[in-house]
Short mmCIF file of N, CA and C in Angstrom, two decimals:
data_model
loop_
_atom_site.label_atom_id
_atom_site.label_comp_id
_atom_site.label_asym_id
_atom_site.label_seq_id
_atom_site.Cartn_x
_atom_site.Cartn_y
_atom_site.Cartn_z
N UNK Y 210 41.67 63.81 37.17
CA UNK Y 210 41.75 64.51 38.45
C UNK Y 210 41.09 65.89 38.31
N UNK Y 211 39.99 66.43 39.27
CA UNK Y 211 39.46 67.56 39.38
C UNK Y 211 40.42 68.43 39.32
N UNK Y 212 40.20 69.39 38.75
CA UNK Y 212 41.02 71.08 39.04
C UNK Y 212 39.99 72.34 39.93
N UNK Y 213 40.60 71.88 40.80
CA UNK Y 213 40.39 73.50 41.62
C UNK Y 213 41.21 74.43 41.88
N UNK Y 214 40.98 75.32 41.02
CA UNK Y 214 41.41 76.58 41.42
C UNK Y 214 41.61 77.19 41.70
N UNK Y 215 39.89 77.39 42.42
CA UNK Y 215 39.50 78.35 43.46
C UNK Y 215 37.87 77.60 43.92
N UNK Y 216 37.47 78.27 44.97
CA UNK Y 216 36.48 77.19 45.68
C UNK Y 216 35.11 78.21 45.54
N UNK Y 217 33.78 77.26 45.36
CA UNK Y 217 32.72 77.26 45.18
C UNK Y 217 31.78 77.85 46.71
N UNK Y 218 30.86 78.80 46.63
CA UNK Y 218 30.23 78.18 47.78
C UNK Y 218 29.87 76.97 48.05
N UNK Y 219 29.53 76.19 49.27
CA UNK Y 219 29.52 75.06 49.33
C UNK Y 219 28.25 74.71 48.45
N UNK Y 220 26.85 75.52 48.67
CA UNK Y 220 25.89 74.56 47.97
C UNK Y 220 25.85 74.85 46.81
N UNK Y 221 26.96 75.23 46.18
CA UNK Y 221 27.53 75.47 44.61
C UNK Y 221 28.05 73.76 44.42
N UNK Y 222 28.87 73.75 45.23
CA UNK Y 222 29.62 72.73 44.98
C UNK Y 222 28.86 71.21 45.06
N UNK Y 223 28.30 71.20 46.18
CA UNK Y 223 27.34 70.00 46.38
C UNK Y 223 26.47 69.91 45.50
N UNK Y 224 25.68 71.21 44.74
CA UNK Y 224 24.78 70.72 43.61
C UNK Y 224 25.57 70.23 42.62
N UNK Y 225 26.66 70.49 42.21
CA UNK Y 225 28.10 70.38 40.94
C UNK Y 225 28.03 68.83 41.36
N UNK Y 226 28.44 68.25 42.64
CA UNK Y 226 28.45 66.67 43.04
C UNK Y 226 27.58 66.12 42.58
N UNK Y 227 26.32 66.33 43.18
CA UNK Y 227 25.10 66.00 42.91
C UNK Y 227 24.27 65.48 40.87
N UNK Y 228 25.26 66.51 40.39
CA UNK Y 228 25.11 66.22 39.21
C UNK Y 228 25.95 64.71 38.41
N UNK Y 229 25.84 64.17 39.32
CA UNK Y 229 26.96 63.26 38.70
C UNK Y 229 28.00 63.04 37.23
N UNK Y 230 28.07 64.30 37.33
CA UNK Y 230 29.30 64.61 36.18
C UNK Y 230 30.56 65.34 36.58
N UNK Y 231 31.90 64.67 36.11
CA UNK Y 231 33.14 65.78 36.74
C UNK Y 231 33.28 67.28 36.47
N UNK Y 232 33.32 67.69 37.55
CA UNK Y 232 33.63 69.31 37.26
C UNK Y 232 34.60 69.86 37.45
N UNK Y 233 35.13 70.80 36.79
CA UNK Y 233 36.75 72.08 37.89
C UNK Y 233 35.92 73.28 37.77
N UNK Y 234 37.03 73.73 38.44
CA UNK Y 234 36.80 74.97 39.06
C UNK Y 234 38.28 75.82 38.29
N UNK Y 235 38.00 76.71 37.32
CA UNK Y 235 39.31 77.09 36.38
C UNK Y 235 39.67 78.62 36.82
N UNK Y 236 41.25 79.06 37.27
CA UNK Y 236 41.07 80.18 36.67
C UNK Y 236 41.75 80.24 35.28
N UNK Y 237 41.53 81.33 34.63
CA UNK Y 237 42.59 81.27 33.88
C UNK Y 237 42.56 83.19 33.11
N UNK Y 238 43.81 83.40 33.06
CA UNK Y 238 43.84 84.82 33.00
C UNK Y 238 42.88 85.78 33.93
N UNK Y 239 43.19 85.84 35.04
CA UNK Y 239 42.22 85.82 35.67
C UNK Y 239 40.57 85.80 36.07
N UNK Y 240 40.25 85.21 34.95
CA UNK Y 240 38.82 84.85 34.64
C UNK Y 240 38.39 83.33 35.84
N UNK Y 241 37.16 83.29 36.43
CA UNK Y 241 37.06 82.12 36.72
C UNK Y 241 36.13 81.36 35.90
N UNK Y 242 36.14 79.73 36.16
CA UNK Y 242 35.50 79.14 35.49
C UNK Y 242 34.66 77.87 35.86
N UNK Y 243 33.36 77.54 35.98
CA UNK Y 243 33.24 76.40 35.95
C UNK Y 243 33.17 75.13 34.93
N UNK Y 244 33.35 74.15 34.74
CA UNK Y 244 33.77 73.44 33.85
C UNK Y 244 33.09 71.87 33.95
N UNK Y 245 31.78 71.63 33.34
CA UNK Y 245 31.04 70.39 33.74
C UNK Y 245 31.45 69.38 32.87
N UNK Y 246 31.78 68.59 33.13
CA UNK Y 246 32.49 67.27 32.39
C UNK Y 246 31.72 66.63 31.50
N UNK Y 247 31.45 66.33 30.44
CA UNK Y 247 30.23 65.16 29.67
C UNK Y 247 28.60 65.35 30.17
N UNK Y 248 28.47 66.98 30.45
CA UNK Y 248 27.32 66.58 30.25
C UNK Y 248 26.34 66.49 29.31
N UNK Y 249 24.75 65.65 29.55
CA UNK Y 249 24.04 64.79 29.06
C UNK Y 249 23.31 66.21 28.46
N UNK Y 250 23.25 65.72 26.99
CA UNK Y 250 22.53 67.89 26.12
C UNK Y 250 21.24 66.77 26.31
N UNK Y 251 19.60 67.56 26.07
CA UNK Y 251 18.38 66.47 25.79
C UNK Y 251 18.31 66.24 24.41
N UNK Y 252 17.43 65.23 24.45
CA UNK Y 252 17.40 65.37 22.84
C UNK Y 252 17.01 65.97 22.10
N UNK Y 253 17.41 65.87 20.64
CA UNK Y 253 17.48 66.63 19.38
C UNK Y 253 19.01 67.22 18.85
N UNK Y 254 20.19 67.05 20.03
CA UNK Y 254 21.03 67.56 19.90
C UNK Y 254 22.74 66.58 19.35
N UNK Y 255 23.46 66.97 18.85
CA UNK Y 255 24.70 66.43 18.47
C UNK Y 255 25.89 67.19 19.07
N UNK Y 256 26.53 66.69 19.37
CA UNK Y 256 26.52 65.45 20.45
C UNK Y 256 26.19 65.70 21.08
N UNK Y 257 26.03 64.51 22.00
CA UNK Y 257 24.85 64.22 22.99
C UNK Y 257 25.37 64.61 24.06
N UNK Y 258 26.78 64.81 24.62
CA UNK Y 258 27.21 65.14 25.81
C UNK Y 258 28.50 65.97 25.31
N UNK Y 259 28.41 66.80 26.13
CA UNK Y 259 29.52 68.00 25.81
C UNK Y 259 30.16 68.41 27.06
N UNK Y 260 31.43 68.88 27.15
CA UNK Y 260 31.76 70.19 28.15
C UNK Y 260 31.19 71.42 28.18
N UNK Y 261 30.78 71.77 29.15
CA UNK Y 261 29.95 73.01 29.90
C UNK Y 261 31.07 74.05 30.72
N UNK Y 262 31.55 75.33 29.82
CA UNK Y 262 31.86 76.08 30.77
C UNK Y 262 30.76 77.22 30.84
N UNK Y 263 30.69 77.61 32.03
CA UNK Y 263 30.50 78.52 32.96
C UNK Y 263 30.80 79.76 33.79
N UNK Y 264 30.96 81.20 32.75
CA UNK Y 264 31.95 81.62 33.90
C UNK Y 264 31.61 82.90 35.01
N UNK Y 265 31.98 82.72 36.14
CA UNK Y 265 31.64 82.97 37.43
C UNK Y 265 32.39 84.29 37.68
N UNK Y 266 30.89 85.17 37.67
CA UNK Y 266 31.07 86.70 37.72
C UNK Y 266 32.15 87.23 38.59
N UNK Y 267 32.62 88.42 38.58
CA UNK Y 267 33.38 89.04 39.70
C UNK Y 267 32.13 89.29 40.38
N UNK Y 268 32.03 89.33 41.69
CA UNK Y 268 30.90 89.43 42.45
C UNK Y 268 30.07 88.63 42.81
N UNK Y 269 29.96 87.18 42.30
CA UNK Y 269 29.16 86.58 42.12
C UNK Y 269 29.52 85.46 43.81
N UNK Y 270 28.41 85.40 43.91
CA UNK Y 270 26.90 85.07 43.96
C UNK Y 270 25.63 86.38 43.83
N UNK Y 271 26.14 87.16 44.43
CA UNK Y 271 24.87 88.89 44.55
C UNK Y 271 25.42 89.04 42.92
N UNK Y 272 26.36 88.83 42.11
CA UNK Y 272 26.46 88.64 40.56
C UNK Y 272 26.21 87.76 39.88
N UNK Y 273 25.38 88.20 38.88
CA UNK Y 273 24.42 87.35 37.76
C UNK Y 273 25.54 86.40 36.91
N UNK Y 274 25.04 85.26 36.91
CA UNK Y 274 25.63 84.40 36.06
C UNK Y 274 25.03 84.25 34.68
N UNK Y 275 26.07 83.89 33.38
CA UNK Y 275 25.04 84.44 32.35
C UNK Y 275 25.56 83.89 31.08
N UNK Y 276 24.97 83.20 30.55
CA UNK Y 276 25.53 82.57 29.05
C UNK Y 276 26.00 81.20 29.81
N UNK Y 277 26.29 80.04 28.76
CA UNK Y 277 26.64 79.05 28.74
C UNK Y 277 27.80 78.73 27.21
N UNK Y 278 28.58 77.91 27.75
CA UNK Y 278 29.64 77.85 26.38
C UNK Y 278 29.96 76.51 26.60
N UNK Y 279 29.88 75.92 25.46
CA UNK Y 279 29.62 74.35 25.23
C UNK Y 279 31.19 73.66 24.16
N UNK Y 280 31.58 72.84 24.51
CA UNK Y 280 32.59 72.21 23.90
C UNK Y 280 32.34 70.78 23.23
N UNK Y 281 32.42 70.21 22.28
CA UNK Y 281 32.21 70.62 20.92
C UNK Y 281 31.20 71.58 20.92
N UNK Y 282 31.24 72.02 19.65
CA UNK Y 282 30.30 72.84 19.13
C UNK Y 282 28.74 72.07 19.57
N UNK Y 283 27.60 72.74 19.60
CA UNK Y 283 26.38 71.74 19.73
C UNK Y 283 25.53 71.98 18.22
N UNK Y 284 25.23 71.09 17.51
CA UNK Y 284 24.22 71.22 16.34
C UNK Y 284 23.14 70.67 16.56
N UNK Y 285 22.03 71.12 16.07
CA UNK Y 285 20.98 70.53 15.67
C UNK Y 285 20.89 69.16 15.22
N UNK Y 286 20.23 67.76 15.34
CA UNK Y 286 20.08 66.39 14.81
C UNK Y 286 19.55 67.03 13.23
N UNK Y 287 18.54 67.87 13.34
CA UNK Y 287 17.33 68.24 12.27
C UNK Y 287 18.36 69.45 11.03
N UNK Y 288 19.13 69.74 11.53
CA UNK Y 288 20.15 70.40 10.29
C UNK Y 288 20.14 71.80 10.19
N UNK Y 289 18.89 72.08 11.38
CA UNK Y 289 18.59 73.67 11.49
C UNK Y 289 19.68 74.43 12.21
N UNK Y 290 19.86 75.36 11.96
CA UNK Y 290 20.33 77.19 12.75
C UNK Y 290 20.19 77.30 14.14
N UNK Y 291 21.22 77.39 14.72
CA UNK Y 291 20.77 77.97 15.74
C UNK Y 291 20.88 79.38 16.24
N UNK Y 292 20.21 80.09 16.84
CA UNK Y 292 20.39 81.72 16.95
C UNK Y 292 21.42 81.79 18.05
N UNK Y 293 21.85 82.58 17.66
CA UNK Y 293 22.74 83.63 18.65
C UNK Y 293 23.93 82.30 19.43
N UNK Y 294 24.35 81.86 18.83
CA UNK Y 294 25.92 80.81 18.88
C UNK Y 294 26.92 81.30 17.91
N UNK Y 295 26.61 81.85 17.50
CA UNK Y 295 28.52 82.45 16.66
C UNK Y 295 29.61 83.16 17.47
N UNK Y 296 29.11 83.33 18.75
CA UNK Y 296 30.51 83.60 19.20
C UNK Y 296 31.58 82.38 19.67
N UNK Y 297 32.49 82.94 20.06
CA UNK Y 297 33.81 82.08 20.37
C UNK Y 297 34.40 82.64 21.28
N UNK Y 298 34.81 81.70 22.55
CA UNK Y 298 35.44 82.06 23.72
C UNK Y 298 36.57 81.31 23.89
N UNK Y 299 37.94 81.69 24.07
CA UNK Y 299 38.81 80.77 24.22
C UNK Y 299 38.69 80.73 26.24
N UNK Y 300 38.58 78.93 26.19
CA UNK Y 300 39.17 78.53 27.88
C UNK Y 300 40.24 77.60 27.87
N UNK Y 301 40.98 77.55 28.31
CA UNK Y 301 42.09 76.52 28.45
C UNK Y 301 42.31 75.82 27.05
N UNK Y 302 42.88 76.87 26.13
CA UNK Y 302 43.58 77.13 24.67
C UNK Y 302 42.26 76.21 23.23
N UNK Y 303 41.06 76.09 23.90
CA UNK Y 303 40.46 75.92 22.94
C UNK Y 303 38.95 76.68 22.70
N UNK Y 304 38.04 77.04 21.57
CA UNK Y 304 37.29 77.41 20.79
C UNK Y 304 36.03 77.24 21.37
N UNK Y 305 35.46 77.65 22.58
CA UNK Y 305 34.53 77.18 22.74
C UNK Y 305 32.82 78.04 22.39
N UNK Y 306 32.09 77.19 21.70
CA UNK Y 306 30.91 77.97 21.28
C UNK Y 306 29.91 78.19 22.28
N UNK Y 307 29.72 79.69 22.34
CA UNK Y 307 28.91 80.72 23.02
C UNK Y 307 27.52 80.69 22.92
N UNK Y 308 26.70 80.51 23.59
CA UNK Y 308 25.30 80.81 23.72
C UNK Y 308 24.66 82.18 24.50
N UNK Y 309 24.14 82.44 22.92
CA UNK Y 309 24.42 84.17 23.66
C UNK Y 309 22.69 84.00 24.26
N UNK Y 310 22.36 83.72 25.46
CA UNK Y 310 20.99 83.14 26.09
C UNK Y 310 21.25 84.62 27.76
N UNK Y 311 20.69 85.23 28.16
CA UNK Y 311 20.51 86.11 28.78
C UNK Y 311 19.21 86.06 29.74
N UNK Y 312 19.40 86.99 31.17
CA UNK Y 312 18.31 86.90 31.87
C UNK Y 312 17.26 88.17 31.20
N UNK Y 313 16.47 87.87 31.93
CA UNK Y 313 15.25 89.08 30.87
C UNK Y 313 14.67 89.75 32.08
N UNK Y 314 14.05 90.97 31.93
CA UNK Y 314 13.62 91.51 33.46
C UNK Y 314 12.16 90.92 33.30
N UNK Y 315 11.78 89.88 32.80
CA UNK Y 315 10.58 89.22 33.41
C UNK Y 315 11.56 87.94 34.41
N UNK Y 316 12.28 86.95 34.03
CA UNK Y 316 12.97 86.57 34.57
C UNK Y 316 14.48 86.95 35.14
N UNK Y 317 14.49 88.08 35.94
CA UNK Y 317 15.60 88.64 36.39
C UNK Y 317 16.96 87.36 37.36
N UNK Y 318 17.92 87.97 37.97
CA UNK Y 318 18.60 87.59 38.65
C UNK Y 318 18.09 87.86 40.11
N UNK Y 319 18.31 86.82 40.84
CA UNK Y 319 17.85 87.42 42.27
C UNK Y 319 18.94 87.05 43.41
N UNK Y 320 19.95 88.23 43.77
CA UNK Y 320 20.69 87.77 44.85
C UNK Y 320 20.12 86.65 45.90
N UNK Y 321 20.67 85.98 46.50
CA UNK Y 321 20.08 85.32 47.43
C UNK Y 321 19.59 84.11 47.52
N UNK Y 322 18.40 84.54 45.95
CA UNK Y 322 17.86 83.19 45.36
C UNK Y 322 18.54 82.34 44.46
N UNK Y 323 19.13 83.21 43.45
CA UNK Y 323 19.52 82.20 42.33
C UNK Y 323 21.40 82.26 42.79
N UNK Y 324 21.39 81.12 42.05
CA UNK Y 324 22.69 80.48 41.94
C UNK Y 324 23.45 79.76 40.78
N UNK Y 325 24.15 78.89 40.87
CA UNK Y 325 24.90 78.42 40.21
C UNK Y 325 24.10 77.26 39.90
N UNK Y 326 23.30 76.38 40.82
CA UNK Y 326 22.55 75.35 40.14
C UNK Y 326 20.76 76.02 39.47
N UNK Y 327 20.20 77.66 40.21
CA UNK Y 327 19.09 77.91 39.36
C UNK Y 327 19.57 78.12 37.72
N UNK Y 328 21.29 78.52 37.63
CA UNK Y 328 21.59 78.89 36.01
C UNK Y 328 21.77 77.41 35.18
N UNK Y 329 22.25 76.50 35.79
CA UNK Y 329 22.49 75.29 35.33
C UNK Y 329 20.80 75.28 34.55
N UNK Y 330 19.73 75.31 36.17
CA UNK Y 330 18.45 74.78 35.46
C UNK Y 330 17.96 75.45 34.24
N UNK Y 331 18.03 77.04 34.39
CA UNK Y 331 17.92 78.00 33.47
C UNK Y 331 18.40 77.33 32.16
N UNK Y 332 19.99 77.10 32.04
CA UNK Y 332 20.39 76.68 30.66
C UNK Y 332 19.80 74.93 30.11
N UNK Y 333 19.46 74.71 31.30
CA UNK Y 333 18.24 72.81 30.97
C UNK Y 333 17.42 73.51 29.90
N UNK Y 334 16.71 74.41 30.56
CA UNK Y 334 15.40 75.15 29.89
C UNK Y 334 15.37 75.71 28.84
N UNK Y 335 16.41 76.53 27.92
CA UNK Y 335 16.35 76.69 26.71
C UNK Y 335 17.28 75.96 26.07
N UNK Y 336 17.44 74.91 26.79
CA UNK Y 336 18.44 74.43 25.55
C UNK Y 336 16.97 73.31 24.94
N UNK Y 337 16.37 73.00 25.94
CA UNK Y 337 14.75 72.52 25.78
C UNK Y 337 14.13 73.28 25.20
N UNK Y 338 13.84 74.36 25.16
CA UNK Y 338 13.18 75.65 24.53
C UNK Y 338 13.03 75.85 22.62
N UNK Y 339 15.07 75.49 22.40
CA UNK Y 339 15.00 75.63 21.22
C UNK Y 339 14.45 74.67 20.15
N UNK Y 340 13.73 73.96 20.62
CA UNK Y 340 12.90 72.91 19.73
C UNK Y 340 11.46 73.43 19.98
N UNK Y 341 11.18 74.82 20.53
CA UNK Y 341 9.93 74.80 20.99
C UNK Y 341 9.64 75.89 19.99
N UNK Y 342 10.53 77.18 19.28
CA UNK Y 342 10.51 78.10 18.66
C UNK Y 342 10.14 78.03 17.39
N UNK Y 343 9.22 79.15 17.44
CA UNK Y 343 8.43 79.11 15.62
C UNK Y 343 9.60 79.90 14.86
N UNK Y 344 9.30 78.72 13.27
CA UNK Y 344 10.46 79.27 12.42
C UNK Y 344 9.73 80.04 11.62
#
């Protein structure tokens, strides 16, 4: 059964449907959260489908959404490092690993424009990315 918490703009929510994976909507300590059910990582990655939290600025939508935190941990197939994942966020009493991934002022935040499904695409893109980086 979904958990809502608290409610999405709608074309927050309809892209969340659209993804055909279960989602909630968490608070918890008063933090909010989104929470994508099994989703599909691309390849190169272990495991292949994880929980996706998300969490949803004070302010937000005109507030930047930012980082992604993945449940299990995500590793490499190839045995390599990944940068900037050593943090740890507790959501709903477990460990979840941090992707410390940020907007850049070539690719800024744009009230209005971006959202909850441009950050989804954003985090598609480097999680694609990190197979693209010279070691």
């Amino acid at each position: 059964m979904a958990r809502r918490d608290f409610r999405l703009p709608a074309a927050d929510e309809a892209f969340l449907d659209s993804l055909g994976v279960a989602w909630d909507a968490v608070q918890e300590g008063g933090v909010q959260w989104t929470i994508l059910r099994q989703y599909r990582l691309p390849p190169g990655y272990m495991p292949e489908q994880v929980d996706v939290a998300i969490q949803i600025s004070a302010g937000y939508p005109d507030a930047a959404l930012d980082m992604a935190f993945f449940l299990p941990h995500i590793r490499r197939v190839d045995g390599r490092p990944i940068p900037a994942t050593d943090g740890r966020v507790a959501v709903l009493g477990a460990a979840w690993q941090q992707w410390s991934r940020h907007r850049t002022g070539a690719n800024p935040w744009i009230p209005g424009e971006d959202d909850l499904a441009s950050h989804v695409h954003y985090m598609d893109a480097w999680l694609a990315a990190e197979f693209e980086r010279v070691r």
